[in-house]
CSV table of C-alpha atoms in Angstrom, one decimal:
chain,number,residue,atom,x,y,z
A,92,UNK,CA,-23.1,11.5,-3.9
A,93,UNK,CA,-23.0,7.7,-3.7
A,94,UNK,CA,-20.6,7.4,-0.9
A,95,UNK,CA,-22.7,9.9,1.2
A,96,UNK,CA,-26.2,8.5,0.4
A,97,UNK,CA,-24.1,4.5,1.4
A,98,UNK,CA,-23.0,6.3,4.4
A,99,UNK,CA,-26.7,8.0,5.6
A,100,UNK,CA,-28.8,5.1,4.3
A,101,UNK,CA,-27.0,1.8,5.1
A,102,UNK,CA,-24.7,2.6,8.0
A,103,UNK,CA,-25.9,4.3,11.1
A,104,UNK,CA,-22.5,4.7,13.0
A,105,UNK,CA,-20.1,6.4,10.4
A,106,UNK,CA,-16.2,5.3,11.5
A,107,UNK,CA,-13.0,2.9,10.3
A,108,UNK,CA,-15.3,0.1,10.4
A,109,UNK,CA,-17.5,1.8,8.5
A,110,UNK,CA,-15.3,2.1,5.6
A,111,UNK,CA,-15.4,-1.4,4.7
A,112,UNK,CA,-19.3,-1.4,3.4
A,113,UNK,CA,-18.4,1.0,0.5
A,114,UNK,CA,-15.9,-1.1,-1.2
A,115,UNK,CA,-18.4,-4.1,-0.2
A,116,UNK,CA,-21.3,-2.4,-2.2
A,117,UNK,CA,-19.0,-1.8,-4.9
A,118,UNK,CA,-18.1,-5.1,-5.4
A,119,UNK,CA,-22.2,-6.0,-5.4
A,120,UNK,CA,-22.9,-2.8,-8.0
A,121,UNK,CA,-24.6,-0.9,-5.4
A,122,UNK,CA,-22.2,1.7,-4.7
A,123,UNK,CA,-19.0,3.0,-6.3
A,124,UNK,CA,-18.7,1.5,-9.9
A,125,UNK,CA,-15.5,-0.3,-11.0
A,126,UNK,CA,-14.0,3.0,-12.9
A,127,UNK,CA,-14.4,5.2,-9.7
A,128,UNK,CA,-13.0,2.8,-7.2
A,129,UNK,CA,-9.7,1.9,-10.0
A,130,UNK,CA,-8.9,5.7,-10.8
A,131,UNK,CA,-9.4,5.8,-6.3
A,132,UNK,CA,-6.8,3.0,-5.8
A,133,UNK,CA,-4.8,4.7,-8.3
A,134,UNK,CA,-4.9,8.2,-6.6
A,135,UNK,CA,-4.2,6.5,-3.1
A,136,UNK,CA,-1.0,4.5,-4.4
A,137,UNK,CA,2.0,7.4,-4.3
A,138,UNK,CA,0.8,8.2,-1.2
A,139,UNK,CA,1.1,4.9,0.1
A,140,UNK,CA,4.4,4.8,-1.6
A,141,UNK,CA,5.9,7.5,0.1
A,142,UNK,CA,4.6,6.1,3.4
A,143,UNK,CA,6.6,2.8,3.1
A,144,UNK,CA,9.7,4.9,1.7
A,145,UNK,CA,9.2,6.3,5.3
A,146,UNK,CA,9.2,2.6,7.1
A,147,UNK,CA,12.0,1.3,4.4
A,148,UNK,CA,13.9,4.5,5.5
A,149,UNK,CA,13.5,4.1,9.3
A,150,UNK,CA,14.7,0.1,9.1
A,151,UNK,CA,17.5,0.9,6.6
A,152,UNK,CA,18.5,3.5,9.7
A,153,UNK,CA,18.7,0.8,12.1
A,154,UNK,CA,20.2,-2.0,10.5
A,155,UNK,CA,22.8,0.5,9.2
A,156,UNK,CA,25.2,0.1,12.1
A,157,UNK,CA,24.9,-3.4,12.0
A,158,UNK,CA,24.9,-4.1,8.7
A,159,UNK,CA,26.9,-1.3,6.7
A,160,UNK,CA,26.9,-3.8,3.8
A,161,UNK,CA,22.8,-3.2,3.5
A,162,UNK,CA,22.1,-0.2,1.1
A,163,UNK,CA,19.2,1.6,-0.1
A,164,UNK,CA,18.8,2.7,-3.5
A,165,UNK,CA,16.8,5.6,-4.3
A,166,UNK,CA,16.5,5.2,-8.3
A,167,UNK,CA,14.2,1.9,-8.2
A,168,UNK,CA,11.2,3.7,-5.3
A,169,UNK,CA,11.7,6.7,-7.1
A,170,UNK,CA,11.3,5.4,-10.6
A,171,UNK,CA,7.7,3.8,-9.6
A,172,UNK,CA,7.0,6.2,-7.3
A,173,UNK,CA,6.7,8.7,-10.4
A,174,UNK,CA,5.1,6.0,-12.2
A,175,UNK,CA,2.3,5.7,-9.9
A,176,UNK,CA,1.8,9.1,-9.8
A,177,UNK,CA,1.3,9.7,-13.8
A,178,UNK,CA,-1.2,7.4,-13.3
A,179,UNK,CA,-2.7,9.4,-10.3
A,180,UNK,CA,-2.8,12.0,-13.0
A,181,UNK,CA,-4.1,10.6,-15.9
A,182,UNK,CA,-6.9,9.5,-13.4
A,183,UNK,CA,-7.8,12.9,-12.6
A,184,UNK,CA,-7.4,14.3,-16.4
A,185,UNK,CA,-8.6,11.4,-18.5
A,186,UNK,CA,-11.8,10.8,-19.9
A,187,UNK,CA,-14.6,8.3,-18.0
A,188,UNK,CA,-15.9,5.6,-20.1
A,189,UNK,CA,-18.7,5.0,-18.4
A,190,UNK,CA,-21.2,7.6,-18.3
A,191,UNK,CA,-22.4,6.7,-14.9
A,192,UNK,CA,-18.7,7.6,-13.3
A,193,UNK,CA,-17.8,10.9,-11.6
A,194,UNK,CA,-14.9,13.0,-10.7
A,195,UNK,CA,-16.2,13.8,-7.3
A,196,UNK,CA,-16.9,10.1,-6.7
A,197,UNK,CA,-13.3,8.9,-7.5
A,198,UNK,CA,-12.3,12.1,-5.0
A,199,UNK,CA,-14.5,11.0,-2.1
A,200,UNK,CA,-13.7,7.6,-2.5
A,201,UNK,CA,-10.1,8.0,-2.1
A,202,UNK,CA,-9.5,8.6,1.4
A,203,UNK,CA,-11.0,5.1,1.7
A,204,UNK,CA,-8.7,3.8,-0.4
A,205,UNK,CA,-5.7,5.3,1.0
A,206,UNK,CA,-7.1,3.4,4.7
A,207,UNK,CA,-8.3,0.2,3.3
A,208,UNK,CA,-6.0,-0.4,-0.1
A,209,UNK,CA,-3.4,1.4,1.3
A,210,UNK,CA,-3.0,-1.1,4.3
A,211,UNK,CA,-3.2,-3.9,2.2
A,212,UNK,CA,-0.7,-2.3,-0.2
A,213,UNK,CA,1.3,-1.6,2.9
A,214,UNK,CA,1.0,-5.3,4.3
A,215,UNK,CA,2.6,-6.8,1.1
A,216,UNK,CA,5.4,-4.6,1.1
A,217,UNK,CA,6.3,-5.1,4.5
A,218,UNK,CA,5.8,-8.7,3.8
A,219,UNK,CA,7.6,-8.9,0.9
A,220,UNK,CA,10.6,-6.7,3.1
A,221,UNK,CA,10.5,-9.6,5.5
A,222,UNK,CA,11.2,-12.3,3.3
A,223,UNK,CA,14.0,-10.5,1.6
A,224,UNK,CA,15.4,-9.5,4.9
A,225,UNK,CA,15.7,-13.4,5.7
A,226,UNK,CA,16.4,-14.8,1.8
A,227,UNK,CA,18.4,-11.9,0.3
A,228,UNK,CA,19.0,-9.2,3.2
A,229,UNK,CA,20.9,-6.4,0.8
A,230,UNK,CA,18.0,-6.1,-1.1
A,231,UNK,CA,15.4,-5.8,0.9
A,232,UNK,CA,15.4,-1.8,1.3
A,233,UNK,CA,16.1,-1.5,-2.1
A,234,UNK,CA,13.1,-3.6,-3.6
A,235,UNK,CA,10.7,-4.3,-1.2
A,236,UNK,CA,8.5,-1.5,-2.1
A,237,UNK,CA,7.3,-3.5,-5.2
A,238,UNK,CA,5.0,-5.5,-2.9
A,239,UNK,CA,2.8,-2.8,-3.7
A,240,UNK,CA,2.2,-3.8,-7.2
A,241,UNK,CA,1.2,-7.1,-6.6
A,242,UNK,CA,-1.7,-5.9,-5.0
A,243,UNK,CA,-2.7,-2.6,-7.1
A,244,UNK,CA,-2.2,-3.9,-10.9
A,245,UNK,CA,-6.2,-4.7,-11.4
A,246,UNK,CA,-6.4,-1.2,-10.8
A,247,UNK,CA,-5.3,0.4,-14.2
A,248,UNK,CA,-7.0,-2.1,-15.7
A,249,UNK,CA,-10.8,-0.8,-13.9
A,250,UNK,CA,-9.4,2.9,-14.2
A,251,UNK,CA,-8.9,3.0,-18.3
A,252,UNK,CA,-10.3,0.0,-20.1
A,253,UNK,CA,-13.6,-0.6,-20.6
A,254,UNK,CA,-15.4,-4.2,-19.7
A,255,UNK,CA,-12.8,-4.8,-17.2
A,256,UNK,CA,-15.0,-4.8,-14.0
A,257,UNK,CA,-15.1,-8.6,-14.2
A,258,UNK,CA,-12.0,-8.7,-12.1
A,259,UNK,CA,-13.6,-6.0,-9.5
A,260,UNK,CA,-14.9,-8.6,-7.1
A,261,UNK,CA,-11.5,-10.2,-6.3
A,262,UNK,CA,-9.9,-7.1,-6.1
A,263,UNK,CA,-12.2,-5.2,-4.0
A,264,UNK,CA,-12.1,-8.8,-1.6
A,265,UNK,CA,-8.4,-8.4,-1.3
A,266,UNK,CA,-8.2,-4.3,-0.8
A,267,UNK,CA,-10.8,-4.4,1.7
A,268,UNK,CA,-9.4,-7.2,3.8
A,269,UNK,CA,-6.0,-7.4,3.0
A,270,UNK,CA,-4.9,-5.1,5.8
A,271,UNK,CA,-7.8,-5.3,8.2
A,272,UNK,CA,-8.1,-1.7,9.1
A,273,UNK,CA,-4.0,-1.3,9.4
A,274,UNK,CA,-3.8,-4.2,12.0
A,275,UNK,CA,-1.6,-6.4,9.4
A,276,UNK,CA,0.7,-3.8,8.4
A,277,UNK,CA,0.8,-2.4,11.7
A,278,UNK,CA,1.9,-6.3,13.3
A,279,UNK,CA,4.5,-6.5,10.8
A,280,UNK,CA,6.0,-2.8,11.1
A,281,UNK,CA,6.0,-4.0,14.6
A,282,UNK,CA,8.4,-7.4,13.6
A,283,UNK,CA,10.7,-5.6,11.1
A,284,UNK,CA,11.4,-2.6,13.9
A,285,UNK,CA,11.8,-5.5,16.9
A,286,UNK,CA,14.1,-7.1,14.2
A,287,UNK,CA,16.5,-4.6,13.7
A,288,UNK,CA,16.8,-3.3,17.6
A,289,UNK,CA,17.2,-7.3,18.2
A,290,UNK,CA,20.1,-7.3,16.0
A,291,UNK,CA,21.6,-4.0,17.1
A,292,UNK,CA,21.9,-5.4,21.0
A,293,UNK,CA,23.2,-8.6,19.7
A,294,UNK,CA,25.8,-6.1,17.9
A,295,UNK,CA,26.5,-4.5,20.7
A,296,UNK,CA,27.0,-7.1,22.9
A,297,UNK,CA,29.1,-9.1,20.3
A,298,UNK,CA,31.2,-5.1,20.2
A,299,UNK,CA,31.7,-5.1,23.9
A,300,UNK,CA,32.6,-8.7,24.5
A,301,UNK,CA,35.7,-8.2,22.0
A,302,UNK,CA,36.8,-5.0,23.3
C-alpha cells in the first residue's frame, strides 16, 4: 500500500502531523496519484457535510431566541448533501482510468481526507457562515454550508476525467493547509458560538431592563 510504505519509509513518528506528508507526496507524484486522492475528497465530503449541519444546527439553536426571524431550511443542505453522496458512490463503483489507481488506496486515503480536507472544507463554511451572519443574517443557516464547494469542486474533476491532475498541486496546497489540522475551523466554531451567547445576554439584559 502507498500510504503504508509513505508512512514506514518517510515518516518515523506516525500522528496528525503526520498526515500532511501524504497529500504533500501526492502533489510531487510520489504518493497517492490525483484519481485516488479526488475519489478520497469525494468520499470524505457528506461526512463533513453532516458535521457542519451539526454546527449550523447548534448556532441556529442559539440565535433562535434572539432572533426568531432567522430560519433554517432543510431542502438546500439536504439537496447537496445527497449530491455529494452520489458522488461518494460513483467513486466507489466507477471505473479507474488510470491503471496505476486502486480501490484500497482511495479507502485508506480517506480518513486523511476527512482530517485535512474536511477542516478546510469546514473552515470555508464557517467562514462563509460569518459573513452572512454580519451581511445577510437570515440566510446564513440556510446557505452557509455551500462554503464547502468552493473548496472541493477540483475534486470530481481528478476523480472522473482523465488529464485533469494538472490542477492537483493547487488543490492538494489548499486541502492540506486550509484548516491546519482543525485549528481554523476550530477558532471560528469558537467565534460563531461566543457570537450567539454574546447576543443572547445582550437579549436578556435588553428583556429585563423593559420588564
Amino acid at each position: 500500500m502507498k500510504i503504508k510504505r509513505i508512512f514506514s519509509e518517510r515518516i518515523s513518528r506516525p500522528g496528525p502531523a503526520a498526515a500532511l506528508p501524504i497529500l504533500a507526496l501526492g502533489a510531487g507524484g510520489c504518493g497517492p496519484n490525483s484519481e485516488e486522492i479526488g475519489r478520497a475528497m469525494l468520499l470524505a465530503s457528506p461526512l463533513v457535510m453532516l458535521v457542519f449541519f451539526g454546527f449550523a444546527r447548534l448556532l441556529f439553536v442559539l440565535w433562535r431566541k434572539v432572533r426568531p426571524d432567522f430560519s433554517m431550511r432543510l431542502a438546500p443542505v439536504s439537496w447537496t448533501t445527497g449530491a455529494l453522496a452520489l458522488l461518494a458512490i460513483l467513486a466507489l463503483a466507477l471505473p479507474y482510468h488510470d491503471p496505476n489507481s486502486d480501490e484500497g488506496e482511495v479507502l485508506n486515503l480517506t480518513g486523511v481526507a476527512i482530517y485535512l480536507g474536511g477542516s478546510t472544507m469546514l473552515s470555508a463554511q464557517l467562514l462563509l457562515y460569518l459573513f452572512l451572519r454580519l451581511l445577510a443574517p437570515p440566510r446564513a443557516f440556510t446557505w452557509s454550508h455551500l462554503g464547502a464547494l468552493i473548496i472541493l469542486w477540483p475534486a470530481p474533476f481528478l476523480a472522473f476525467v482523465p488529464g485533469s491532475g494538472v490542477i492537483l498541486d493547487p488543490a492538494i496546497m489548499v486541502w492540506a493547509f486550509g484548516g491546519f489540522w482543525g485549528i481554523v475551523p476550530g477558532v471560528l466554531l469558537s467565534i460563531a458560538i461566543l457570537d450567539a451567547v454574546l447576543a443572547r445576554r445582550r437579549h436578556a439584559r435588553i428583556q429585563a431592563a423593559l420588564s
